[in-house]
PDB file of C-alpha atoms in Angstrom:
ATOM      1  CA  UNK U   1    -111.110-115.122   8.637  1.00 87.00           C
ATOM      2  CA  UNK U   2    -108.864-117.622  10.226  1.00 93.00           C
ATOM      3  CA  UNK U   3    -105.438-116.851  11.158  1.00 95.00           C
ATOM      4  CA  UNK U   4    -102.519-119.410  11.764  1.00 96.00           C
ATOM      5  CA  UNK U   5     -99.304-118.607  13.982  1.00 94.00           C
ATOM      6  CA  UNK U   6     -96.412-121.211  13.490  1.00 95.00           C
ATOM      7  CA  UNK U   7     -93.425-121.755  15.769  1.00 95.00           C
ATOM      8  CA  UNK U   8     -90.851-124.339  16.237  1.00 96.00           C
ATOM      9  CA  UNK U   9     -88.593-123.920  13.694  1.00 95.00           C
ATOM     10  CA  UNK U  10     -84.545-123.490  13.676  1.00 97.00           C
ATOM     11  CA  UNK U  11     -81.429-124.991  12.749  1.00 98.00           C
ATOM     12  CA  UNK U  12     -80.454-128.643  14.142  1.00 98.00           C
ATOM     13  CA  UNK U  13     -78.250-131.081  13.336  1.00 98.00           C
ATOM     14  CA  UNK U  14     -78.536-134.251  11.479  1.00 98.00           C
ATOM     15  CA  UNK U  15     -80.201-136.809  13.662  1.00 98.00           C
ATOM     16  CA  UNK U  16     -81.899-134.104  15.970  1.00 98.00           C
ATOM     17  CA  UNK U  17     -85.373-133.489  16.811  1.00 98.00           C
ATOM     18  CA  UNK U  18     -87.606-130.465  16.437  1.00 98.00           C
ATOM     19  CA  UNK U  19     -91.030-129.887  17.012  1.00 98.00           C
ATOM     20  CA  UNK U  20     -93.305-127.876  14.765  1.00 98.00           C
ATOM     21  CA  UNK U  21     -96.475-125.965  16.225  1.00 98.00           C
ATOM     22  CA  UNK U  22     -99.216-124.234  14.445  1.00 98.00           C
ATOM     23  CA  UNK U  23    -101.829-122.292  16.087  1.00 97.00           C
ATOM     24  CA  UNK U  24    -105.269-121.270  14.539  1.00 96.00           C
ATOM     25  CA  UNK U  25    -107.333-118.740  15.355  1.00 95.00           C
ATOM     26  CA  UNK U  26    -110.631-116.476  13.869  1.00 93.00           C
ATOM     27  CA  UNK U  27    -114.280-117.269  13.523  1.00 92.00           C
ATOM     28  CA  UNK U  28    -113.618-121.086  13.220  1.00 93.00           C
ATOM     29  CA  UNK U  29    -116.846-122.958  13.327  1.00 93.00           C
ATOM     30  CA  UNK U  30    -115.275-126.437  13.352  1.00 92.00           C
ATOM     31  CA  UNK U  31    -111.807-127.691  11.378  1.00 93.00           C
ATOM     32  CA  UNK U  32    -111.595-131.075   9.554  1.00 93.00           C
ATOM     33  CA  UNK U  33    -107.990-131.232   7.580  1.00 94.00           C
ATOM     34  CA  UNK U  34    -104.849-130.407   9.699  1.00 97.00           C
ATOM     35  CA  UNK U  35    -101.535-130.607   7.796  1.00 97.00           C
ATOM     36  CA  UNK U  36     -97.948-129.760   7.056  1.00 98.00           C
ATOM     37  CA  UNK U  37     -96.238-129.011   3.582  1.00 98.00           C
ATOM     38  CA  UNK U  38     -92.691-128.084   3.059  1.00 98.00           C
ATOM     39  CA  UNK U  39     -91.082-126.642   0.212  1.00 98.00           C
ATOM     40  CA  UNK U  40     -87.375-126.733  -0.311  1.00 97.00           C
ATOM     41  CA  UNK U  41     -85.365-123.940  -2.767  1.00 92.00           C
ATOM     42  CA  UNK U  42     -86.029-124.739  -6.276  1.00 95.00           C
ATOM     43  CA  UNK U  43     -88.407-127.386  -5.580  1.00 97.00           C
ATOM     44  CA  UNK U  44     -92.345-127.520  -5.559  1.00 97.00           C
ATOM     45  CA  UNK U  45     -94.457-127.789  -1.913  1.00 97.00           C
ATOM     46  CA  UNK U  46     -94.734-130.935  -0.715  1.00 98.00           C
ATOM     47  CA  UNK U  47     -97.079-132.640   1.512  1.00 98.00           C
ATOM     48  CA  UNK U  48     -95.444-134.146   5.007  1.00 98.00           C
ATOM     49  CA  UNK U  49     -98.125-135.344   7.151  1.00 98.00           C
ATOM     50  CA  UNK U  50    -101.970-134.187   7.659  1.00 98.00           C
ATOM     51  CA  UNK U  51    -104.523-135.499   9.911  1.00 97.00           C
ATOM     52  CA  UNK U  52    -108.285-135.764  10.055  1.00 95.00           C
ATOM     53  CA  UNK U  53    -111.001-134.609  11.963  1.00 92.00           C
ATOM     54  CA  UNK U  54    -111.412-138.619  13.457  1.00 92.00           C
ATOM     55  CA  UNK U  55    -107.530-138.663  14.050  1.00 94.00           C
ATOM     56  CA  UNK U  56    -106.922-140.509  10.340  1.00 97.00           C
ATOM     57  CA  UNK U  57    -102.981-139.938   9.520  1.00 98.00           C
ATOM     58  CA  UNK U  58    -101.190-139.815   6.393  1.00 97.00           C
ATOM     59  CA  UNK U  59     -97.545-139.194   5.706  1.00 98.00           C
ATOM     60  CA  UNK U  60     -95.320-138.460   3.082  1.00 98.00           C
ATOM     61  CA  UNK U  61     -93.248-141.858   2.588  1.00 98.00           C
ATOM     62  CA  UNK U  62     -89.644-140.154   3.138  1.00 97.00           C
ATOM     63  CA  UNK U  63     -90.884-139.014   6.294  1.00 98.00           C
ATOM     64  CA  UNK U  64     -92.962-142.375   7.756  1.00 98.00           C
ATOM     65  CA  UNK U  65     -91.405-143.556  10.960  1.00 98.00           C
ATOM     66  CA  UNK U  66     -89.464-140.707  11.750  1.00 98.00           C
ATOM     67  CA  UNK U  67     -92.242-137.809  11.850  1.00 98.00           C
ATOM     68  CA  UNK U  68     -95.403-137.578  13.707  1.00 98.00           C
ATOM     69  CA  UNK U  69     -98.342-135.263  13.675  1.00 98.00           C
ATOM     70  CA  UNK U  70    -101.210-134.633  16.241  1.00 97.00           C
ATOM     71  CA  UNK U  71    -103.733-131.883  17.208  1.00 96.00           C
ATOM     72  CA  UNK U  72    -105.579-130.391  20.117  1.00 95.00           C
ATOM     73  CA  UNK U  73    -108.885-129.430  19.128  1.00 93.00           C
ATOM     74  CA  UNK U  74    -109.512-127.989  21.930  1.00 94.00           C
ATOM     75  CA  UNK U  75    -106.833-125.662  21.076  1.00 95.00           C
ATOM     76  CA  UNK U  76    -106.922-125.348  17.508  1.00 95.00           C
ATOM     77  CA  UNK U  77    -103.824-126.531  17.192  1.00 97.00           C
ATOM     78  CA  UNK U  78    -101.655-128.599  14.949  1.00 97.00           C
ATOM     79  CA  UNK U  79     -98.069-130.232  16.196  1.00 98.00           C
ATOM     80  CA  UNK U  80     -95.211-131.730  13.731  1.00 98.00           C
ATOM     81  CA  UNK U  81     -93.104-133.922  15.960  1.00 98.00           C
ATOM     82  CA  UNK U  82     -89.932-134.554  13.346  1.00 98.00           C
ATOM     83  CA  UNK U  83     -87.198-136.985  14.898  1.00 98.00           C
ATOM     84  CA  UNK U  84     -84.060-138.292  12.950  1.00 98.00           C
ATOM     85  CA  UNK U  85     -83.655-135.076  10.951  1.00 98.00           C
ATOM     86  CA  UNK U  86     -81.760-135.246   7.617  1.00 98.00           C
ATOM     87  CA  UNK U  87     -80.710-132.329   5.604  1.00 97.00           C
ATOM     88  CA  UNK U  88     -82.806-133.139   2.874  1.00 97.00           C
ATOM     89  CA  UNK U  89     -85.654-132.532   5.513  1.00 98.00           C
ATOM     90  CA  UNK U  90     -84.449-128.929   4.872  1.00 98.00           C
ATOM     91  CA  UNK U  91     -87.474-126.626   4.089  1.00 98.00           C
ATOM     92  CA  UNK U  92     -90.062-124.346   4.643  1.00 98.00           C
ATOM     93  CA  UNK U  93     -92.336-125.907   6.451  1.00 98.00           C
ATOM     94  CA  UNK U  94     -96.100-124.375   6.273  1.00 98.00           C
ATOM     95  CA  UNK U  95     -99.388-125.429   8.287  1.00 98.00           C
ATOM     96  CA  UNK U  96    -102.603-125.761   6.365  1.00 97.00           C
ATOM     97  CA  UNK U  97    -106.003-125.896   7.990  1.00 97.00           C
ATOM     98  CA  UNK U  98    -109.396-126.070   6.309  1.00 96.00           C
ATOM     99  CA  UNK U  99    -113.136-126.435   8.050  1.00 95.00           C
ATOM    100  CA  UNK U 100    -115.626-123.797   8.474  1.00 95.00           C
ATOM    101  CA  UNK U 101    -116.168-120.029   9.493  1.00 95.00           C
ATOM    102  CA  UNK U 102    -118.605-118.115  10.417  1.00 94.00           C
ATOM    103  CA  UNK U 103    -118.781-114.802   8.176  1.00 91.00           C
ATOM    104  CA  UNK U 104    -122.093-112.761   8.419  1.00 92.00           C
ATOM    105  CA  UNK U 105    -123.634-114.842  10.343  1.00 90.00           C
ATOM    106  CA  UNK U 106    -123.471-117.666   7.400  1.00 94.00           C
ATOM    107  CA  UNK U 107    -120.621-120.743   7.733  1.00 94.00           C
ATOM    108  CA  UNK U 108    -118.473-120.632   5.074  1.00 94.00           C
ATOM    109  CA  UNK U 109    -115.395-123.529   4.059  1.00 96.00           C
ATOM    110  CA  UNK U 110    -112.163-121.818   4.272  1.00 96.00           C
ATOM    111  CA  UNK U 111    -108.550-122.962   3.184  1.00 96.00           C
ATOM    112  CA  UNK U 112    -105.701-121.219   5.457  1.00 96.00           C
ATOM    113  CA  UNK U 113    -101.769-121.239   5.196  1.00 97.00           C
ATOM    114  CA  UNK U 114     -99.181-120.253   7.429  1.00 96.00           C
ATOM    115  CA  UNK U 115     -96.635-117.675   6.906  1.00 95.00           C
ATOM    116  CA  UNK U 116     -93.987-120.552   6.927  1.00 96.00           C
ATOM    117  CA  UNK U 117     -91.381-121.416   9.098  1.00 97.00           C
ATOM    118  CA  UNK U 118     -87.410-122.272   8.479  1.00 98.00           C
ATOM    119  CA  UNK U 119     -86.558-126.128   9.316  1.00 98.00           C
ATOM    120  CA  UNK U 120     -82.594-126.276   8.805  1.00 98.00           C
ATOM    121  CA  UNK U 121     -80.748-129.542   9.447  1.00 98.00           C
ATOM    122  CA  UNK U 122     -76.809-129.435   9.125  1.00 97.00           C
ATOM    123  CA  UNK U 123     -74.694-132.376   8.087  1.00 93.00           C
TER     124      UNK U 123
END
């Protein structure tokens, strides 16, 4: 199975910064997809930014320009850099992560969530 860990999260002002970390872990055989999804009260998840496997990037448009994302592969590990915060950047933010595993001696494709973490921006 594959585990994530995220950290980063808080409460910041409008116009601050925070940076976003997600951390994977398990019997990963290789990961393609790295990406972030938020999901504000009352409102569906969202996709904010994901990247590929070849460093391809794709962000949601209300976050383009002020948002970046990256990954370590030698780490395993995603980063959200979010700049210019706005409180409708309010959310839960949650790391997503799909590749392969290696389960009983087979590879398998796996799909894997974080637990979610609180991004808070005051007016």
């Amino acid at each position: 199975q594959v585990q994530l860990v995220e950290s980063g999260g808080g409460v910041v002002q409008a116009g601050g910064s925070l940076r976003l970390s997600c951390a994977a872990s398990g019997s990963i055989f290789s990961i393609n997809g790295m990406g972030w999804y938020r999901q504000a009260p009352g409102k569906q998840r969202e996709l904010v930014a994901q990247i590929t496997s070849g460093d391809t990037t794709n962000y949601a448009g209300s976050v383009k320009g002020r948002f970046t994302i990256s990954r370590d592969n030698a780490k395993n590990t995603v980063y959200l850099q979010m700049n210019s915060l706005k409180p409708e950047d309010t959310a839960v933010y949650y790391c997503n992560t799909r590749g392969t595993l290696v389960h009983l001696g087979a590879l398998r494709e796996y799909d894997s969530w974080g637990q979610g973490t609180q991004v808070t921006v005051s007016s």
